[in-house]
Amino acid sequence: MANWTLTNKDLYLLVKMLGGKVLIGISNPFPDYQDDELEKEWEMMFKKLHKFELVHYIEGELKFEDRFIGAMWVISKSNLVAEIVTDQLEQSIFYFSDDQVVECIKETETSYKVYTHPAPERTLNEVIFPRMLIGVENRSKRLNDSLYILPCDYLLYCEKQAISNLDELYLNNEVDQGSLIIKQFNRSIQRKIHNTRLMLFYKDEHDWNIEGIHVLSSPSYNWTLRMVNEDGIEWLNARQATGELLVQEIAGVFERVKGKLGVN
């Protein structure tokens, strides 16, 4: 498994060089740069890559190390990108091709460790599923009911480990203040172990689309929170989940996206 350390600037410039229109998961580090400033960034990047023996200038042409440029090609052309964020801190971005997956692990605000992984199915089973389920213990579920939660509210719940708008949560779900499902969800938030988020970005003929799911683990219950759209509003649909159901829900996100992309 090859690996390299690159900056967000390196990745953005290499994707542009290979004709990529957008770098999913990493924002544009040059929003206000002038042409002369960009020229300096190109020059610094190529000097650094040459120092690391990843590119050479031979007979008037740039020659890249094969595995390196192959990985950059995957990043620039991928139409399926998965982002995993754990506890709003640790971020990994996976760029899929037919025969390999390239992962960018965020080390700092500007630095990424880049790894190559084998074929997508193996990477799903050996890397992505374990990453999504880290620290999760199998727990039984008590209720089959579900809750609708606004994504922005959920992020605040996880950050504060408290629900500050219980009245609004009751109202949005049309339940009374004695609702058992809300009591159990509130208890899980208060005792949160991990919140791991999976976002899938996928491109059809013209546009990028998104699907996603959170996994909330606690000593009380584990929950899946799947992105849904109801009457034009984005919600997270929260349900208690056993270990087996957690895997099924995560796999289901990939299956739905593969169906929309027409991938077997």
GROMACS .gro file of C-alpha atoms in nm:
model
  264
    1MET     CA    1   0.000   0.000   0.000
    2ALA     CA    2   0.163   0.322  -0.117
    3ASN     CA    3   0.133   0.641   0.087
    4TRP     CA    4   0.234   1.005   0.053
    5THR     CA    5   0.191   1.325   0.255
    6LEU     CA    6   0.043   1.613   0.057
    7THR     CA    7  -0.111   1.950   0.134
    8ASN     CA    8  -0.458   2.062   0.032
    9LYS     CA    9  -0.283   2.291  -0.218
   10ASP     CA   10  -0.093   2.000  -0.374
   11LEU     CA   11  -0.409   1.794  -0.409
   12TYR     CA   12  -0.609   2.080  -0.558
   13LEU     CA   13  -0.340   2.168  -0.815
   14LEU     CA   14  -0.286   1.805  -0.919
   15VAL     CA   15  -0.661   1.749  -0.965
   16LYS     CA   16  -0.680   2.062  -1.180
   17MET     CA   17  -0.378   1.950  -1.383
   18LEU     CA   18  -0.557   1.620  -1.459
   19GLY     CA   19  -0.874   1.795  -1.569
   20GLY     CA   20  -1.082   1.746  -1.255
   21LYS     CA   21  -1.360   2.001  -1.217
   22VAL     CA   22  -1.402   1.976  -0.841
   23LEU     CA   23  -1.218   1.824  -0.545
   24ILE     CA   24  -1.484   1.666  -0.326
   25GLY     CA   25  -1.418   1.684   0.047
   26ILE     CA   26  -1.142   1.947   0.029
   27SER     CA   27  -1.222   2.314  -0.022
   28ASN     CA   28  -1.047   2.538  -0.274
   29PRO     CA   29  -0.733   2.678  -0.102
   30PHE     CA   30  -0.693   2.950  -0.370
   31PRO     CA   31  -1.025   3.139  -0.378
   32ASP     CA   32  -0.868   3.484  -0.421
   33TYR     CA   33  -0.532   3.406  -0.582
   34GLN     CA   34  -0.406   3.601  -0.883
   35ASP     CA   35  -0.236   3.427  -1.179
   36ASP     CA   36   0.115   3.515  -1.064
   37GLU     CA   37   0.046   3.380  -0.716
   38LEU     CA   38  -0.083   3.053  -0.863
   39GLU     CA   39   0.229   3.022  -1.078
   40LYS     CA   40   0.442   3.034  -0.763
   41GLU     CA   41   0.227   2.763  -0.603
   42TRP     CA   42   0.269   2.539  -0.911
   43GLU     CA   43   0.645   2.591  -0.902
   44MET     CA   44   0.672   2.510  -0.529
   45MET     CA   45   0.459   2.199  -0.571
   46PHE     CA   46   0.666   2.057  -0.857
   47LYS     CA   47   0.990   2.127  -0.670
   48LYS     CA   48   0.859   1.938  -0.368
   49LEU     CA   49   0.736   1.643  -0.577
   50HIS     CA   50   1.073   1.629  -0.755
   51LYS     CA   51   1.253   1.623  -0.418
   52PHE     CA   52   1.038   1.323  -0.319
   53GLU     CA   53   1.115   1.159  -0.657
   54LEU     CA   54   0.749   1.164  -0.756
   55VAL     CA   55   0.805   1.370  -1.071
   56HIS     CA   56   1.098   1.424  -1.311
   57TYR     CA   57   1.148   1.651  -1.608
   58ILE     CA   58   1.270   1.431  -1.894
   59GLU     CA   59   1.317   1.548  -2.253
   60GLY     CA   60   1.088   1.843  -2.204
   61GLU     CA   61   0.808   1.645  -2.037
   62LEU     CA   62   0.693   1.582  -1.682
   63LYS     CA   63   0.722   1.215  -1.586
   64PHE     CA   64   0.537   1.111  -1.270
   65GLU     CA   65   0.594   0.802  -1.059
   66ASP     CA   66   0.331   0.555  -1.182
   67ARG     CA   67   0.156   0.468  -0.856
   68PHE     CA   68   0.146   0.831  -0.749
   69ILE     CA   69  -0.006   0.970  -1.067
   70GLY     CA   70  -0.244   0.673  -1.077
   71ALA     CA   71  -0.374   0.769  -0.732
   72MET     CA   72  -0.409   1.134  -0.832
   73TRP     CA   73  -0.599   1.024  -1.143
   74VAL     CA   74  -0.847   0.834  -0.924
   75ILE     CA   75  -0.900   1.142  -0.704
   76SER     CA   76  -0.954   1.372  -1.004
   77LYS     CA   77  -1.193   1.143  -1.195
   78SER     CA   78  -1.387   0.961  -0.922
   79ASN     CA   79  -1.766   0.986  -0.940
   80LEU     CA   80  -1.811   0.822  -0.598
   81VAL     CA   81  -1.654   0.973  -0.287
   82ALA     CA   82  -1.708   0.866   0.075
   83GLU     CA   83  -1.626   1.089   0.370
   84ILE     CA   84  -1.605   0.952   0.724
   85VAL     CA   85  -1.589   1.192   1.019
   86THR     CA   86  -1.559   1.062   1.376
   87ASP     CA   87  -1.672   1.286   1.661
   88GLN     CA   88  -1.645   1.588   1.429
   89LEU     CA   89  -1.266   1.558   1.453
   90GLU     CA   90  -1.108   1.276   1.251
   91GLN     CA   91  -1.175   1.295   0.877
   92SER     CA   92  -1.101   1.047   0.598
   93ILE     CA   93  -1.205   1.086   0.235
   94PHE     CA   94  -1.221   0.782   0.004
   95TYR     CA   95  -1.215   0.825  -0.375
   96PHE     CA   96  -1.343   0.520  -0.565
   97SER     CA   97  -1.249   0.379  -0.905
   98ASP     CA   98  -1.330   0.039  -1.054
   99ASP     CA   99  -1.011  -0.128  -0.929
  100GLN     CA  100  -0.882   0.075  -0.635
  101VAL     CA  101  -0.971   0.327  -0.365
  102VAL     CA  102  -0.757   0.625  -0.265
  103GLU     CA  103  -0.792   0.756   0.091
  104CYS     CA  104  -0.694   1.102   0.215
  105ILE     CA  105  -0.664   1.117   0.595
  106LYS     CA  106  -0.667   1.471   0.735
  107GLU     CA  107  -0.367   1.524   0.964
  108THR     CA  108  -0.390   1.902   1.008
  109GLU     CA  109  -0.600   2.178   0.853
  110THR     CA  110  -0.373   2.173   0.548
  111SER     CA  111  -0.201   1.831   0.547
  112TYR     CA  112  -0.330   1.493   0.426
  113LYS     CA  113  -0.182   1.145   0.433
  114VAL     CA  114  -0.273   0.972   0.107
  115TYR     CA  115  -0.309   0.592   0.092
  116THR     CA  116  -0.401   0.351  -0.185
  117HIS     CA  117  -0.634   0.061  -0.107
  118PRO     CA  118  -0.735  -0.243  -0.314
  119ALA     CA  119  -1.063  -0.297  -0.502
  120PRO     CA  120  -1.375  -0.122  -0.364
  121GLU     CA  121  -1.551  -0.428  -0.220
  122ARG     CA  122  -1.246  -0.527  -0.017
  123THR     CA  123  -1.194  -0.169   0.101
  124LEU     CA  124  -1.556  -0.151   0.214
  125ASN     CA  125  -1.528  -0.470   0.418
  126GLU     CA  126  -1.178  -0.423   0.557
  127VAL     CA  127  -1.149  -0.046   0.599
  128ILE     CA  128  -1.475   0.150   0.578
  129PHE     CA  129  -1.710  -0.076   0.778
  130PRO     CA  130  -1.458  -0.119   1.065
  131ARG     CA  131  -1.392   0.257   1.064
  132MET     CA  132  -1.765   0.332   1.090
  133LEU     CA  133  -1.811   0.080   1.372
  134ILE     CA  134  -1.506   0.168   1.580
  135GLY     CA  135  -1.582   0.153   1.952
  136VAL     CA  136  -1.935   0.018   1.891
  137GLU     CA  137  -2.055  -0.275   2.099
  138ASN     CA  138  -2.355  -0.484   1.999
  139ARG     CA  139  -2.659  -0.372   2.198
  140SER     CA  140  -3.020  -0.484   2.183
  141LYS     CA  141  -3.291  -0.242   2.078
  142ARG     CA  142  -3.609  -0.179   2.271
  143LEU     CA  143  -3.821   0.020   2.027
  144ASN     CA  144  -3.885   0.018   1.654
  145ASP     CA  145  -4.012   0.378   1.652
  146SER     CA  146  -3.813   0.647   1.476
  147LEU     CA  147  -3.741   1.015   1.531
  148TYR     CA  148  -3.697   1.300   1.285
  149ILE     CA  149  -3.413   1.534   1.381
  150LEU     CA  150  -3.272   1.836   1.198
  151PRO     CA  151  -2.905   1.774   1.104
  152CYS     CA  152  -2.789   2.104   1.256
  153ASP     CA  153  -2.963   2.018   1.585
  154TYR     CA  154  -2.805   1.673   1.592
  155LEU     CA  155  -2.453   1.813   1.557
  156LEU     CA  156  -2.520   2.041   1.854
  157TYR     CA  157  -2.657   1.750   2.058
  158CYS     CA  158  -2.337   1.553   1.999
  159GLU     CA  159  -2.113   1.850   2.071
  160LYS     CA  160  -2.287   1.941   2.399
  161GLN     CA  161  -2.399   1.586   2.486
  162ALA     CA  162  -2.735   1.738   2.569
  163ILE     CA  163  -3.064   1.818   2.394
  164SER     CA  164  -3.146   2.185   2.450
  165ASN     CA  165  -3.469   2.201   2.244
  166LEU     CA  166  -3.675   1.911   2.378
  167ASP     CA  167  -4.003   2.097   2.326
  168GLU     CA  168  -3.920   2.149   1.959
  169LEU     CA  169  -3.822   1.782   1.925
  170TYR     CA  170  -4.157   1.674   2.072
  171LEU     CA  171  -4.338   1.910   1.833
  172ASN     CA  172  -4.149   1.801   1.520
  173ASN     CA  173  -4.228   1.436   1.595
  174GLU     CA  174  -4.586   1.498   1.711
  175VAL     CA  175  -4.536   1.313   2.042
  176ASP     CA  176  -4.612   1.411   2.401
  177GLN     CA  177  -4.355   1.487   2.669
  178GLY     CA  178  -4.374   1.136   2.806
  179SER     CA  179  -4.244   0.988   2.479
  180LEU     CA  180  -4.025   0.687   2.558
  181ILE     CA  181  -3.832   0.705   2.229
  182ILE     CA  182  -3.724   1.064   2.300
  183LYS     CA  183  -3.629   0.976   2.659
  184GLN     CA  184  -3.411   0.691   2.533
  185PHE     CA  185  -3.253   0.903   2.260
  186ASN     CA  186  -3.183   1.180   2.510
  187ARG     CA  187  -3.017   0.931   2.744
  188SER     CA  188  -2.800   0.801   2.460
  189ILE     CA  189  -2.690   1.155   2.370
  190GLN     CA  190  -2.597   1.223   2.733
  191ARG     CA  191  -2.390   0.902   2.743
  192LYS     CA  192  -2.248   0.930   2.390
  193ILE     CA  193  -1.934   0.730   2.319
  194HIS     CA  194  -1.888   0.807   1.948
  195ASN     CA  195  -2.074   0.977   1.668
  196THR     CA  196  -1.943   0.867   1.328
  197ARG     CA  197  -2.075   1.019   1.006
  198LEU     CA  198  -2.063   0.868   0.659
  199MET     CA  199  -2.137   1.094   0.362
  200LEU     CA  200  -2.147   0.957   0.007
  201PHE     CA  201  -2.105   1.202  -0.279
  202TYR     CA  202  -2.194   1.063  -0.620
  203LYS     CA  203  -2.212   1.222  -0.965
  204ASP     CA  204  -2.471   1.145  -1.227
  205GLU     CA  205  -2.443   1.283  -1.580
  206HIS     CA  206  -2.450   1.644  -1.464
  207ASP     CA  207  -2.469   1.697  -1.089
  208TRP     CA  208  -2.319   1.583  -0.761
  209ASN     CA  209  -2.566   1.431  -0.515
  210ILE     CA  210  -2.535   1.321  -0.154
  211GLU     CA  211  -2.653   1.046   0.082
  212GLY     CA  212  -2.549   1.000   0.440
  213ILE     CA  213  -2.583   0.826   0.773
  214HIS     CA  214  -2.463   0.875   1.131
  215VAL     CA  215  -2.389   0.600   1.382
  216LEU     CA  216  -2.436   0.703   1.746
  217SER     CA  217  -2.296   0.464   2.008
  218SER     CA  218  -2.368   0.476   2.380
  219PRO     CA  219  -2.384   0.235   2.676
  220SER     CA  220  -2.764   0.254   2.649
  221TYR     CA  221  -2.848   0.203   2.281
  222ASN     CA  222  -2.686   0.235   1.941
  223TRP     CA  223  -2.862   0.442   1.676
  224THR     CA  224  -2.850   0.497   1.303
  225LEU     CA  225  -2.952   0.837   1.172
  226ARG     CA  226  -3.013   0.829   0.798
  227MET     CA  227  -3.046   1.136   0.577
  228VAL     CA  228  -3.398   1.167   0.435
  229ASN     CA  229  -3.596   1.437   0.259
  230GLU     CA  230  -3.952   1.503   0.370
  231ASP     CA  231  -4.153   1.778   0.196
  232GLY     CA  232  -3.834   1.947   0.081
  233ILE     CA  233  -3.674   1.947   0.429
  234GLU     CA  234  -3.358   1.750   0.510
  235TRP     CA  235  -3.394   1.537   0.823
  236LEU     CA  236  -3.207   1.264   1.004
  237ASN     CA  237  -3.428   0.963   1.065
  238ALA     CA  238  -3.307   0.807   1.392
  239ARG     CA  239  -3.365   0.444   1.490
  240GLN     CA  240  -3.223   0.211   1.751
  241ALA     CA  241  -3.000  -0.055   1.594
  242THR     CA  242  -2.834  -0.382   1.686
  243GLY     CA  243  -2.485  -0.459   1.556
  244GLU     CA  244  -2.621  -0.649   1.257
  245LEU     CA  245  -2.861  -0.370   1.169
  246LEU     CA  246  -2.581  -0.113   1.187
  247VAL     CA  247  -2.388  -0.300   0.918
  248GLN     CA  248  -2.703  -0.336   0.705
  249GLU     CA  249  -2.780   0.036   0.729
  250ILE     CA  250  -2.425   0.138   0.634
  251ALA     CA  251  -2.419  -0.110   0.345
  252GLY     CA  252  -2.763   0.014   0.241
  253VAL     CA  253  -2.628   0.364   0.178
  254PHE     CA  254  -2.372   0.222  -0.067
  255GLU     CA  255  -2.630  -0.004  -0.232
  256ARG     CA  256  -2.872   0.282  -0.290
  257VAL     CA  257  -2.599   0.498  -0.441
  258LYS     CA  258  -2.470   0.214  -0.659
  259GLY     CA  259  -2.825   0.164  -0.786
  260LYS     CA  260  -2.852   0.530  -0.880
  261LEU     CA  261  -2.516   0.512  -1.058
  262GLY     CA  262  -2.613   0.191  -1.238
  263VAL     CA  263  -2.320   0.001  -1.084
  264ASN     CA  264  -2.351  -0.372  -1.015
   0.00000   0.00000   0.00000
